[in-house]
Amino acid sequence: MTDLFKILDEKEIRVPKNITDLLNECKSYTVYNTTRELTDAATGGPENKEFEVVYDVPGKGKYTEAVMQRVKNGISANYTEMYMRRRDPSTMSLADNRPTDKKRFADKYGYEFSELQKATFDWLKEQDLAVFFYFAGRMGIGSLGIAIAPANAAFFAMGLSMLQEIVAVDTLKEGAELQSVIYVAPVFRHTHFDGKQAVVHNRTENIHEVYSYNLYPGPSAKKGLYAVLLDQGEKEEWVTAHCSAVQSVSPYDNITTFMHEGASGGGKSELHQHILRETDGRVTLGRNTHTDEERFITIPRFCTFNPVADDMAFCHPSLQRNDGKLRILDAENAWFIRVDSVKQYGDDPFLEKITISPEKPLIFFNLETKPEATALIWEHIEDEPGKRCPNPRVILPRNCVPNVIDKPVSVDIRSFGIRTPVASRENPTYGIVGLFHILPPALAWLWRLVSPRGHNNPSIVGTGNMQSEGVGSYWPFSTGKRITHANLLLKQIIETPRTTFTLVPNQHIGVWEVGFKPQLLMREYLTRRGVAKLRSDQHQPARCPLLGYELNYLTIEGSKIPSRFLKTYNQIELGEDGYDAGAEILTKFFKEELQKYLDKDLLNTGRRIIDACLSNASLDEYNEIVPMNYRYSFNNMDDYEQSNGK
């Protein structure tokens, strides 16, 4: 056993007393220094091909949380409950008294967290524990932390060690400061949370404590530590964006960098996908859900692209060049990729090749596997007979991704994705968004405040109706104040006028089923244009002002996109009356959600933008508040000088 405290003492690394007491009093603990060691431990030892993660739950007896299988390409993890295969968006509560707009633990559950905290430590002291250090972040941006979990949940620790870079004890820097800790105690979801996922944050003066009462890594190992980064950024006035990013290269060698934001299921991972061709070489544009008509286009050559980020990116001050473009850096060490769109062999050859023969063992979630066989990302486990789990996943280290960009990039196009349902005259919905729209900066900010979660989200437990993910689309993971983040995002948008903003639907355009094709075709088209602006006759104000500018025509490599995909009111099944009814639904939703941002601490420019929306402003009025193409100058931000950027 590593003499942990001797090493830490020699390196003058201070450890909080509750951690020291826990490790000194527990049944036993093992310090892990590499992900490979945790891979061996994930099935209770490398010799085991299958392993059940079982706990003795008071009042319930022995309970199997998950089943592990050792497969040729890594570890396959499957939860015994359908509910545990997706992230519950209502997991977070705050145990401290620091500023927050989130529910306090005592308000949510009716008692003080100190009671559960003591019970958690008492339970952990009875366990064999797995311990390792991690760095939440990358390339020096972020903070050092320590993870403590039951040894039989080594699969969870393995995933965490991939998402957040594991740090070997011997390589810890002298005087390093621990700024976060994650405690894993899954038995308490049964005894204290009615079987539900729960993650409790306790922000002490020196360390951000995360208590994970479940074994699905989404709300804790990933989003729980995302909260740690957001908390750090809130204090230091920078943002970790909820986004993916790619550097796209056209057949004519134009290079365009895309940053795609949005709520869970909004198309972030899908931005990395290649466009698939039919057997005859054509590309399916969409299928009419009323008539089953299919529409195809022909594109002789596709752009190539280099992945940058999958779900989180730093917008740190040290990265910026102050040249009018936002610069970002991937904030993750590995990517938690949803593969629900890979339904059969050949749907995503790029990802299939990486995951079938990886450079190092991967961990798969919610796949149908057999011990010692190869986990295949299109073999999704069934939630019930005939119904596939909508949230199959794989954790993929970014250094396994071919051509990945490992440095900061400047963003040319900043898109926002929304899952849209079918919209028709008989059933009007917010699915009125065209192939893509150009957004003025003011509207781009509003979309990031409201962040509609959208239709049929596969990643989380929910109703399926439109809901707000909240400011930045990362609000479910933030522990702080929404107005602080609203102001940070507004400053960021105003300070980067050379970055263009777009809005992209996925799943449906009116009555046409399109999947994630809109954002992929946008990537193809705007990469080919490079720095060239759209012609003045190519766009006009959208019929619904919240959608910015709609396109009048669009041609990709000689293939014209039909007008009904650009302006959904041109679809006979929807028409202007169905479109207007959908616009009213969208507008009402925005007005309701924006009320919570009318706070005394909101920047004056932000208040003007929200007031404009509440008054049914035109695009010209939005552009008067924050012009689309004004020169990079603080002279246009009157409230910056008055408030000193408060």
XYZ file of C-alpha atoms in Angstrom:
646
model
C 0.000 0.000 0.000
C 1.222 3.482 -0.879
C 2.198 5.408 2.237
C -0.065 8.223 1.156
C 0.205 10.578 4.095
C 3.972 10.278 4.272
C 4.241 11.346 0.625
C 1.753 14.169 1.084
C 3.593 15.360 4.162
C 6.910 15.363 2.320
C 5.340 17.347 -0.517
C 3.712 19.750 1.977
C 0.246 19.055 0.607
C -2.431 19.748 3.198
C -5.412 17.416 3.392
C -8.635 18.411 5.216
C -9.121 16.659 8.544
C -12.332 14.867 7.505
C -10.475 13.186 4.627
C -7.539 12.258 6.857
C -9.847 10.823 9.512
C -11.845 8.883 6.922
C -8.822 7.207 5.367
C -7.202 6.489 8.736
C -10.380 4.910 10.133
C -11.793 3.060 7.106
C -11.657 -0.712 6.698
C -8.902 -0.284 4.091
C -8.017 1.906 1.141
C -6.029 1.487 -2.052
C -4.409 4.409 -3.826
C -4.593 4.198 -7.622
C -2.122 6.018 -9.822
C -3.282 5.064 -13.319
C -6.514 4.377 -15.152
C -5.112 0.974 -16.121
C -5.007 0.013 -12.432
C -8.661 1.007 -12.059
C -9.522 -0.959 -15.212
C -8.082 -4.062 -13.566
C -10.090 -3.327 -10.419
C -13.386 -2.644 -12.260
C -14.339 -6.325 -12.217
C -12.855 -7.026 -8.815
C -9.560 -8.040 -10.411
C -8.246 -8.621 -13.953
C -8.911 -12.349 -13.652
C -12.688 -11.796 -13.375
C -14.718 -11.598 -16.575
C -17.928 -10.533 -14.855
C -18.636 -8.728 -11.602
C -21.699 -7.438 -9.762
C -21.591 -4.194 -7.788
C -23.651 -5.165 -4.743
C -24.484 -3.310 -1.530
C -26.313 -4.297 1.625
C -29.133 -1.761 1.774
C -30.846 -1.417 5.174
C -34.456 -2.507 4.852
C -33.863 -3.843 1.354
C -31.131 -6.442 1.686
C -28.546 -7.190 -0.980
C -29.020 -4.914 -3.971
C -27.156 -5.086 -7.290
C -26.529 -1.600 -8.656
C -24.678 -2.592 -11.802
C -23.097 -5.509 -13.631
C -19.575 -5.255 -15.071
C -18.187 -7.312 -17.914
C -14.598 -7.393 -19.107
C -14.708 -7.119 -22.898
C -11.921 -7.077 -25.488
C -12.018 -3.299 -25.826
C -12.455 -2.406 -22.166
C -15.170 -2.573 -19.513
C -18.917 -2.765 -20.128
C -21.140 -1.377 -17.351
C -24.875 -1.963 -17.160
C -27.242 -0.700 -14.485
C -29.994 -2.970 -13.262
C -32.535 -0.120 -13.209
C -33.729 1.621 -16.359
C -33.916 4.890 -14.367
C -30.175 4.784 -13.652
C -29.269 4.743 -17.353
C -29.917 8.454 -17.830
C -29.069 11.601 -15.914
C -31.794 12.966 -13.668
C -31.710 16.779 -14.070
C -32.982 17.321 -10.508
C -30.052 15.764 -8.666
C -28.316 18.862 -7.286
C -28.734 20.464 -3.891
C -26.489 22.820 -1.891
C -25.444 22.054 1.672
C -23.587 25.321 2.346
C -24.784 28.878 2.955
C -22.798 30.546 0.184
C -24.638 32.557 -2.536
C -26.780 30.379 -4.796
C -30.050 30.293 -6.709
C -30.276 26.527 -6.296
C -32.237 24.649 -3.659
C -30.573 24.248 -0.297
C -30.399 20.699 0.986
C -32.446 21.542 4.077
C -35.178 23.207 2.000
C -35.341 20.300 -0.433
C -35.251 17.429 2.040
C -36.401 18.935 5.325
C -33.335 18.310 7.486
C -29.756 19.529 7.802
C -27.109 17.904 5.635
C -24.800 17.471 8.638
C -26.906 14.450 9.657
C -26.445 12.741 6.293
C -22.824 13.874 6.074
C -22.008 12.063 9.332
C -23.883 8.956 8.176
C -21.997 9.066 4.869
C -18.610 9.138 6.560
C -19.680 6.410 9.003
C -20.702 4.188 6.070
C -17.533 4.897 4.086
C -15.413 3.994 7.128
C -16.926 0.499 7.004
C -15.858 -0.005 3.369
C -12.754 -0.945 1.425
C -12.076 2.260 -0.491
C -10.518 3.300 -3.787
C -8.631 6.616 -3.683
C -6.960 8.680 -6.390
C -6.074 12.260 -7.256
C -7.388 14.016 -10.362
C -7.032 17.343 -12.127
C -10.414 18.794 -13.078
C -9.526 20.735 -16.214
C -6.632 20.783 -18.659
C -3.330 22.459 -19.398
C -3.098 24.178 -16.035
C -6.643 25.620 -16.079
C -8.750 24.011 -13.360
C -7.898 22.506 -9.994
C -6.579 19.449 -8.158
C -8.979 17.104 -6.401
C -9.241 13.725 -4.695
C -11.806 10.969 -5.280
C -12.926 8.495 -2.604
C -15.249 5.647 -3.586
C -16.109 2.116 -2.486
C -13.529 -0.270 -3.944
C -16.227 -2.383 -5.595
C -17.312 0.724 -7.568
C -13.939 0.874 -9.304
C -15.754 1.130 -12.658
C -17.144 4.502 -11.556
C -13.664 5.542 -10.443
C -12.270 4.350 -13.768
C -14.694 6.568 -15.688
C -13.935 9.509 -13.413
C -10.180 9.001 -13.869
C -10.658 9.194 -17.640
C -12.930 12.238 -17.656
C -10.724 14.104 -15.186
C -7.028 13.388 -15.631
C -5.775 10.998 -12.957
C -2.647 12.257 -11.178
C -0.155 9.767 -9.754
C 0.743 10.517 -6.146
C 4.469 10.629 -6.935
C 3.884 13.331 -9.559
C 1.954 15.704 -7.298
C 3.661 19.089 -7.172
C 5.075 20.324 -3.900
C 2.640 22.597 -2.097
C -0.231 21.621 -4.423
C -3.622 22.725 -3.120
C -6.601 20.389 -2.991
C -9.628 22.331 -4.182
C -12.248 19.609 -4.620
C -13.188 16.160 -3.361
C -15.800 13.708 -4.571
C -17.219 11.155 -2.120
C -19.174 8.239 -3.585
C -21.786 6.529 -1.400
C -24.461 4.884 -3.607
C -26.339 3.052 -0.852
C -27.870 6.333 0.375
C -29.977 6.853 -2.739
C -32.080 3.971 -1.421
C -32.116 4.933 2.252
C -32.465 8.721 1.951
C -33.516 9.667 -1.597
C -36.306 7.244 -2.498
C -34.084 5.518 -5.056
C -33.368 8.745 -6.949
C -30.029 10.114 -8.114
C -28.699 12.781 -5.754
C -25.566 14.908 -5.735
C -24.919 17.286 -2.843
C -22.422 20.144 -3.122
C -20.829 21.633 -0.036
C -18.606 24.634 -0.797
C -16.386 25.115 2.219
C -13.883 27.930 2.556
C -11.021 25.882 1.141
C -12.515 22.941 -0.751
C -15.545 22.142 -2.910
C -17.043 18.873 -1.647
C -19.181 16.762 -3.988
C -21.207 13.924 -2.442
C -22.351 11.476 -5.128
C -25.175 9.237 -3.961
C -25.426 7.299 -7.224
C -23.137 5.444 -9.644
C -24.172 6.970 -12.968
C -21.196 9.242 -13.807
C -23.277 11.880 -15.617
C -24.484 13.971 -12.658
C -21.368 13.542 -10.521
C -18.090 12.427 -12.128
C -18.822 14.634 -15.144
C -21.378 17.333 -14.344
C -20.562 17.388 -10.637
C -16.986 18.371 -11.397
C -18.216 20.672 -14.161
C -19.870 22.502 -11.255
C -16.465 22.808 -9.591
C -15.103 24.496 -12.735
C -18.124 26.791 -12.998
C -17.714 27.744 -9.353
C -14.056 28.565 -9.950
C -14.940 30.602 -13.038
C -17.677 32.476 -11.197
C -15.129 33.620 -8.616
C -12.521 34.527 -11.253
C -14.978 35.919 -13.876
C -14.665 33.409 -16.714
C -16.902 30.737 -18.200
C -16.585 27.050 -18.999
C -18.939 26.804 -21.970
C -21.261 23.839 -22.509
C -20.221 23.138 -26.081
C -18.489 21.011 -28.667
C -16.077 22.397 -31.238
C -14.463 21.345 -34.506
C -12.013 22.902 -36.917
C -13.510 22.272 -40.361
C -11.427 22.265 -43.567
C -13.173 22.727 -46.926
C -12.142 21.027 -50.203
C -10.674 24.437 -51.105
C -8.589 24.613 -47.908
C -10.729 27.168 -46.076
C -10.497 26.555 -42.322
C -13.482 27.479 -40.135
C -13.839 26.778 -36.428
C -17.325 25.929 -35.124
C -18.418 26.021 -31.489
C -21.802 24.362 -30.923
C -23.739 24.983 -27.706
C -27.081 23.809 -26.433
C -28.944 21.818 -23.842
C -28.324 18.097 -23.382
C -29.256 16.371 -26.634
C -28.706 19.585 -28.600
C -26.169 18.064 -30.982
C -22.818 18.744 -29.338
C -21.233 15.305 -29.831
C -22.970 15.009 -33.211
C -20.977 17.969 -34.507
C -18.084 15.457 -34.767
C -20.023 13.105 -37.014
C -19.371 12.551 -40.696
C -22.273 12.878 -43.125
C -23.376 9.450 -44.327
C -24.190 8.763 -47.956
C -26.858 6.476 -49.354
C -25.666 3.482 -51.396
C -26.016 5.545 -54.578
C -23.865 8.348 -53.147
C -26.649 10.809 -52.395
C -27.238 12.481 -49.024
C -30.644 12.265 -47.371
C -31.894 15.723 -46.472
C -35.062 14.584 -44.724
C -38.240 12.513 -44.684
C -41.727 13.983 -44.676
C -43.495 12.501 -41.645
C -46.913 13.048 -43.284
C -46.258 11.611 -46.747
C -43.056 9.531 -46.281
C -41.524 11.470 -49.180
C -37.724 11.604 -48.982
C -35.558 14.435 -50.232
C -31.936 13.955 -51.297
C -29.062 16.190 -52.339
C -25.715 15.465 -53.956
C -22.421 16.672 -52.497
C -19.341 15.443 -54.441
C -16.838 16.128 -51.633
C -17.262 16.703 -47.927
C -15.173 18.884 -45.673
C -12.701 17.222 -43.364
C -12.578 18.258 -39.735
C -10.381 18.143 -36.685
C -12.181 17.656 -33.332
C -11.523 20.274 -30.639
C -13.998 19.682 -27.786
C -17.003 17.451 -27.133
C -19.010 18.959 -24.269
C -17.062 21.573 -22.284
C -14.578 24.293 -23.234
C -12.688 26.910 -21.261
C -13.202 30.553 -22.240
C -10.385 31.558 -19.890
C -8.893 35.105 -19.959
C -5.390 33.695 -20.496
C -6.516 32.234 -23.839
C -7.921 35.453 -25.331
C -6.121 37.611 -27.902
C -8.634 40.486 -27.640
C -9.025 40.500 -31.431
C -12.809 40.229 -31.502
C -12.991 36.421 -31.634
C -13.632 34.091 -28.721
C -10.818 31.630 -28.026
C -11.518 28.317 -26.328
C -9.700 25.218 -25.045
C -11.171 21.774 -24.416
C -11.872 21.434 -20.681
C -12.004 17.621 -20.614
C -9.479 14.820 -20.582
C -11.989 12.394 -22.168
C -15.390 12.599 -23.842
C -18.618 11.002 -22.577
C -20.119 10.294 -26.001
C -23.758 9.318 -26.529
C -24.090 6.747 -29.338
C -27.868 6.409 -29.651
C -27.675 7.569 -33.289
C -25.409 4.602 -34.129
C -28.118 2.002 -34.681
C -26.259 -0.386 -36.989
C -22.822 -1.078 -38.383
C -21.749 1.727 -40.712
C -23.773 4.541 -39.123
C -20.607 6.194 -37.774
C -17.490 4.510 -39.231
C -15.193 7.065 -37.565
C -16.408 6.294 -34.036
C -16.891 2.594 -34.713
C -13.253 2.165 -35.713
C -11.936 4.018 -32.646
C -14.083 2.088 -30.178
C -13.691 -1.402 -31.648
C -9.880 -1.297 -31.593
C -8.928 1.402 -29.093
C -5.381 2.270 -28.099
C -6.331 1.709 -24.454
C -9.304 0.101 -22.642
C -12.531 2.124 -22.807
C -15.596 1.998 -20.594
C -19.020 1.483 -22.168
C -22.442 2.134 -20.643
C -25.836 0.685 -21.566
C -24.615 -1.686 -24.290
C -25.600 -5.329 -24.780
C -22.329 -7.222 -24.308
C -20.847 -10.586 -23.421
C -17.676 -11.226 -21.405
C -14.502 -11.421 -23.521
C -16.411 -10.322 -26.644
C -16.088 -6.900 -28.307
C -18.450 -4.157 -27.146
C -20.181 -2.718 -30.238
C -21.608 0.772 -29.950
C -24.704 -0.057 -32.018
C -25.714 -2.927 -29.694
C -27.765 -0.896 -27.216
C -29.258 -2.546 -24.162
C -33.074 -2.642 -24.098
C -34.939 -0.785 -21.363
C -37.835 -3.118 -22.056
C -38.509 -5.664 -24.791
C -38.283 -3.945 -28.164
C -37.321 -0.548 -26.687
C -33.672 0.448 -26.860
C -32.066 2.500 -24.111
C -31.863 6.050 -25.539
C -28.620 6.862 -23.739
C -25.844 4.381 -24.627
C -22.431 5.911 -23.926
C -18.698 5.434 -24.219
C -15.934 7.375 -22.480
C -13.277 8.115 -25.071
C -9.923 9.667 -24.052
C -9.269 12.670 -26.264
C -5.742 11.462 -26.987
C -7.308 8.447 -28.737
C -9.164 10.721 -31.186
C -7.388 11.098 -34.546
C -6.433 14.658 -35.543
C -7.692 16.129 -32.268
C -6.645 19.754 -31.731
C -4.649 20.080 -28.525
C -4.341 23.856 -28.286
C -6.616 26.920 -28.022
C -8.623 27.845 -31.141
C -10.394 31.039 -32.265
C -14.124 30.571 -32.905
C -15.540 31.721 -36.256
C -19.103 30.350 -35.977
C -20.854 29.930 -32.637
C -24.025 27.891 -33.144
C -26.815 26.934 -30.764
C -28.767 23.679 -31.156
C -32.362 22.920 -30.210
C -34.271 19.631 -30.428
C -37.471 20.370 -32.332
C -40.664 18.296 -32.631
C -42.831 17.894 -35.724
C -44.778 21.097 -36.425
C -47.908 21.138 -38.559
C -51.044 23.209 -38.997
C -53.055 20.669 -36.979
C -50.377 20.316 -34.312
C -48.426 23.594 -34.066
C -45.192 23.451 -32.047
C -41.901 25.309 -31.788
C -40.526 23.063 -34.561
C -40.646 26.007 -36.986
C -36.877 26.588 -37.143
C -35.330 26.424 -40.621
C -32.119 24.626 -41.629
C -30.157 27.334 -39.858
C -30.639 30.986 -38.930
C -28.231 33.870 -38.366
C -28.660 35.457 -34.927
C -27.785 39.039 -33.925
C -25.601 39.106 -30.778
C -28.485 40.280 -28.588
C -30.647 37.322 -29.644
C -27.695 34.951 -29.309
C -27.511 35.985 -25.658
C -31.258 35.451 -25.138
C -31.027 31.921 -26.538
C -28.250 31.175 -24.061
C -30.362 32.448 -21.179
C -33.412 30.380 -22.108
C -31.573 27.324 -23.544
C -34.628 25.222 -24.466
C -34.077 21.585 -23.546
C -36.381 20.601 -26.372
C -38.103 17.569 -27.808
C -37.546 13.941 -26.765
C -34.223 14.400 -24.989
C -32.365 11.059 -24.893
C -29.780 12.049 -22.269
C -31.903 12.812 -19.243
C -34.981 11.731 -17.332
C -37.760 14.168 -18.205
C -41.257 14.823 -19.533
C -40.248 15.333 -23.165
C -41.841 18.792 -23.217
C -39.894 21.991 -23.814
C -38.157 23.141 -20.665
C -35.377 25.614 -19.993
C -31.918 24.201 -19.325
C -31.041 27.638 -17.963
C -28.292 30.172 -18.504
C -25.501 28.963 -20.790
C -27.274 25.578 -21.021
C -24.955 24.658 -18.126
C -27.195 26.029 -15.370
C -28.241 22.548 -14.083
C -24.597 22.031 -13.091
C -23.872 25.452 -11.577
C -23.889 26.061 -7.839
C -23.933 29.865 -7.984
C -26.050 32.822 -9.109
C -27.696 32.835 -12.534
C -27.343 36.620 -12.926
C -23.574 36.365 -12.497
C -23.415 33.914 -15.394
C -25.880 35.933 -17.481
C -23.603 38.959 -17.138
C -20.464 36.948 -17.913
C -22.031 35.567 -21.104
C -23.248 39.013 -22.193
C -19.788 40.530 -21.757
C -18.287 37.605 -23.638
C -20.666 38.059 -26.585
C -20.197 41.829 -26.772
C -16.416 41.485 -26.598
C -16.301 39.004 -29.528
C -18.078 40.770 -32.443
C -16.053 38.882 -35.063
C -17.638 35.582 -34.008
C -20.864 34.877 -35.953
C -23.901 33.374 -34.187
C -26.272 30.833 -35.712
C -29.294 28.801 -34.565
C -29.714 25.183 -35.714
C -32.601 22.719 -35.173
C -32.238 18.963 -34.986
C -34.741 16.107 -35.272
C -37.373 18.026 -37.295
C -37.829 21.013 -39.599
C -41.588 21.501 -39.699
C -42.989 18.115 -40.746
C -39.650 16.863 -42.085
C -37.594 14.430 -40.015
C -33.953 15.473 -40.404
C -31.954 14.113 -37.445
C -28.773 16.133 -36.928
C -28.359 16.863 -40.644
C -28.986 20.649 -40.333
C -25.870 21.316 -38.249
C -23.741 19.045 -40.444
C -24.921 20.802 -43.616
C -24.376 24.183 -41.954
C -20.829 23.038 -41.193
C -20.348 22.097 -44.865
C -21.780 25.325 -46.250
C -20.209 27.894 -43.932
C -16.813 26.196 -44.118
C -16.885 26.596 -47.896
C -17.747 30.282 -47.612
C -14.807 30.995 -45.322
C -14.669 34.709 -44.483
C -17.139 35.644 -47.262
C -20.342 37.211 -45.946
C -23.804 36.161 -47.051
C -25.217 38.254 -49.889
C -27.772 40.834 -48.811
C -30.497 39.134 -50.869
C -29.707 35.740 -49.342
C -31.275 36.452 -45.970
C -34.098 38.457 -44.446
C -35.630 38.949 -40.998
C -37.389 35.743 -39.956
C -41.152 35.762 -39.691
C -40.595 35.045 -35.966
C -38.115 37.686 -34.688
C -36.657 35.292 -32.092
C -35.239 33.263 -34.988
C -33.085 36.134 -36.262
C -32.468 36.041 -39.995
C -33.833 33.276 -42.222
C -32.259 32.209 -45.514
C -33.908 32.930 -48.874
C -31.789 30.401 -50.739
C -28.908 28.033 -50.099
C -26.788 26.010 -52.534
C -24.116 23.483 -51.511
C -21.840 22.245 -54.298
C -24.530 22.871 -56.916
C -27.330 21.247 -54.875
C -30.101 23.665 -53.965
C -31.777 23.265 -50.589
C -35.555 23.526 -51.118
C -37.133 26.667 -49.692
C -39.421 24.666 -47.399
C -36.331 23.611 -45.408
C -35.228 27.232 -44.992
C -38.633 28.818 -44.312
C -40.910 26.268 -42.723
C -44.049 28.300 -43.431
C -43.527 27.317 -47.097
C -44.452 23.745 -46.175
C -48.061 23.110 -47.191
C -48.554 20.970 -44.067
C -47.640 23.947 -41.852
C -48.331 27.199 -43.704
C -48.172 30.681 -42.260
C -50.980 30.047 -39.774
C -49.304 26.945 -38.307
C -45.943 28.734 -38.258
C -47.409 31.745 -36.457
C -49.046 29.483 -33.864
C -45.669 27.826 -33.274
C -43.968 31.226 -33.062
C -46.469 32.235 -30.402
C -45.593 29.107 -28.373
C -41.883 29.894 -28.640
C -42.337 33.576 -27.818
C -44.502 32.838 -24.804
C -41.887 30.382 -23.519
C -39.109 32.970 -23.881
C -41.102 35.682 -22.114
C -41.871 33.376 -19.187
C -38.286 32.197 -18.791
C -36.714 35.660 -19.109
C -38.653 37.033 -16.123
C -36.213 35.388 -13.705
C -33.331 37.462 -15.139
C -34.896 40.850 -14.406
C -32.675 41.258 -11.386
C -31.121 44.416 -9.949
C -27.627 43.040 -10.660
C -28.267 42.486 -14.371
C -26.177 44.705 -16.651
C -28.122 47.580 -18.201
C -27.521 46.264 -21.711
C -28.971 42.917 -20.671
C -32.055 44.581 -19.209
C -32.572 46.484 -22.465
C -32.364 43.253 -24.474
C -34.867 41.437 -22.250
C -37.227 44.428 -22.265
C -37.010 44.421 -26.064
C -38.056 40.760 -26.166
C -40.929 41.365 -23.762
C -42.047 44.217 -26.069
C -41.956 42.052 -29.232
C -38.977 43.922 -30.677
C -37.907 43.752 -34.302
C -34.419 42.706 -35.385
C -33.527 46.344 -36.033
C -34.306 47.122 -32.402
C -32.107 44.251 -31.181
C -29.309 45.466 -33.442
C -29.575 48.959 -32.026
C -28.775 47.563 -28.572
C -25.831 45.391 -29.673
C -24.922 45.999 -33.364
C -23.984 42.919 -35.376
C -20.841 44.325 -36.978
C -19.688 47.261 -34.918
C -15.945 47.761 -34.478
C -14.235 46.062 -31.575
C -14.510 48.877 -29.064
C -15.782 49.256 -25.527
C -17.207 52.661 -26.521
C -20.477 50.939 -27.473
C -20.943 49.419 -24.016
C -22.219 52.364 -22.006
C -23.026 50.299 -18.932
C -19.490 48.848 -18.804
C -18.014 52.229 -17.969
C -20.807 53.069 -15.544
C -20.754 49.747 -13.726
C -17.066 48.902 -14.240
C -18.181 45.580 -15.655
C -20.178 44.558 -12.590
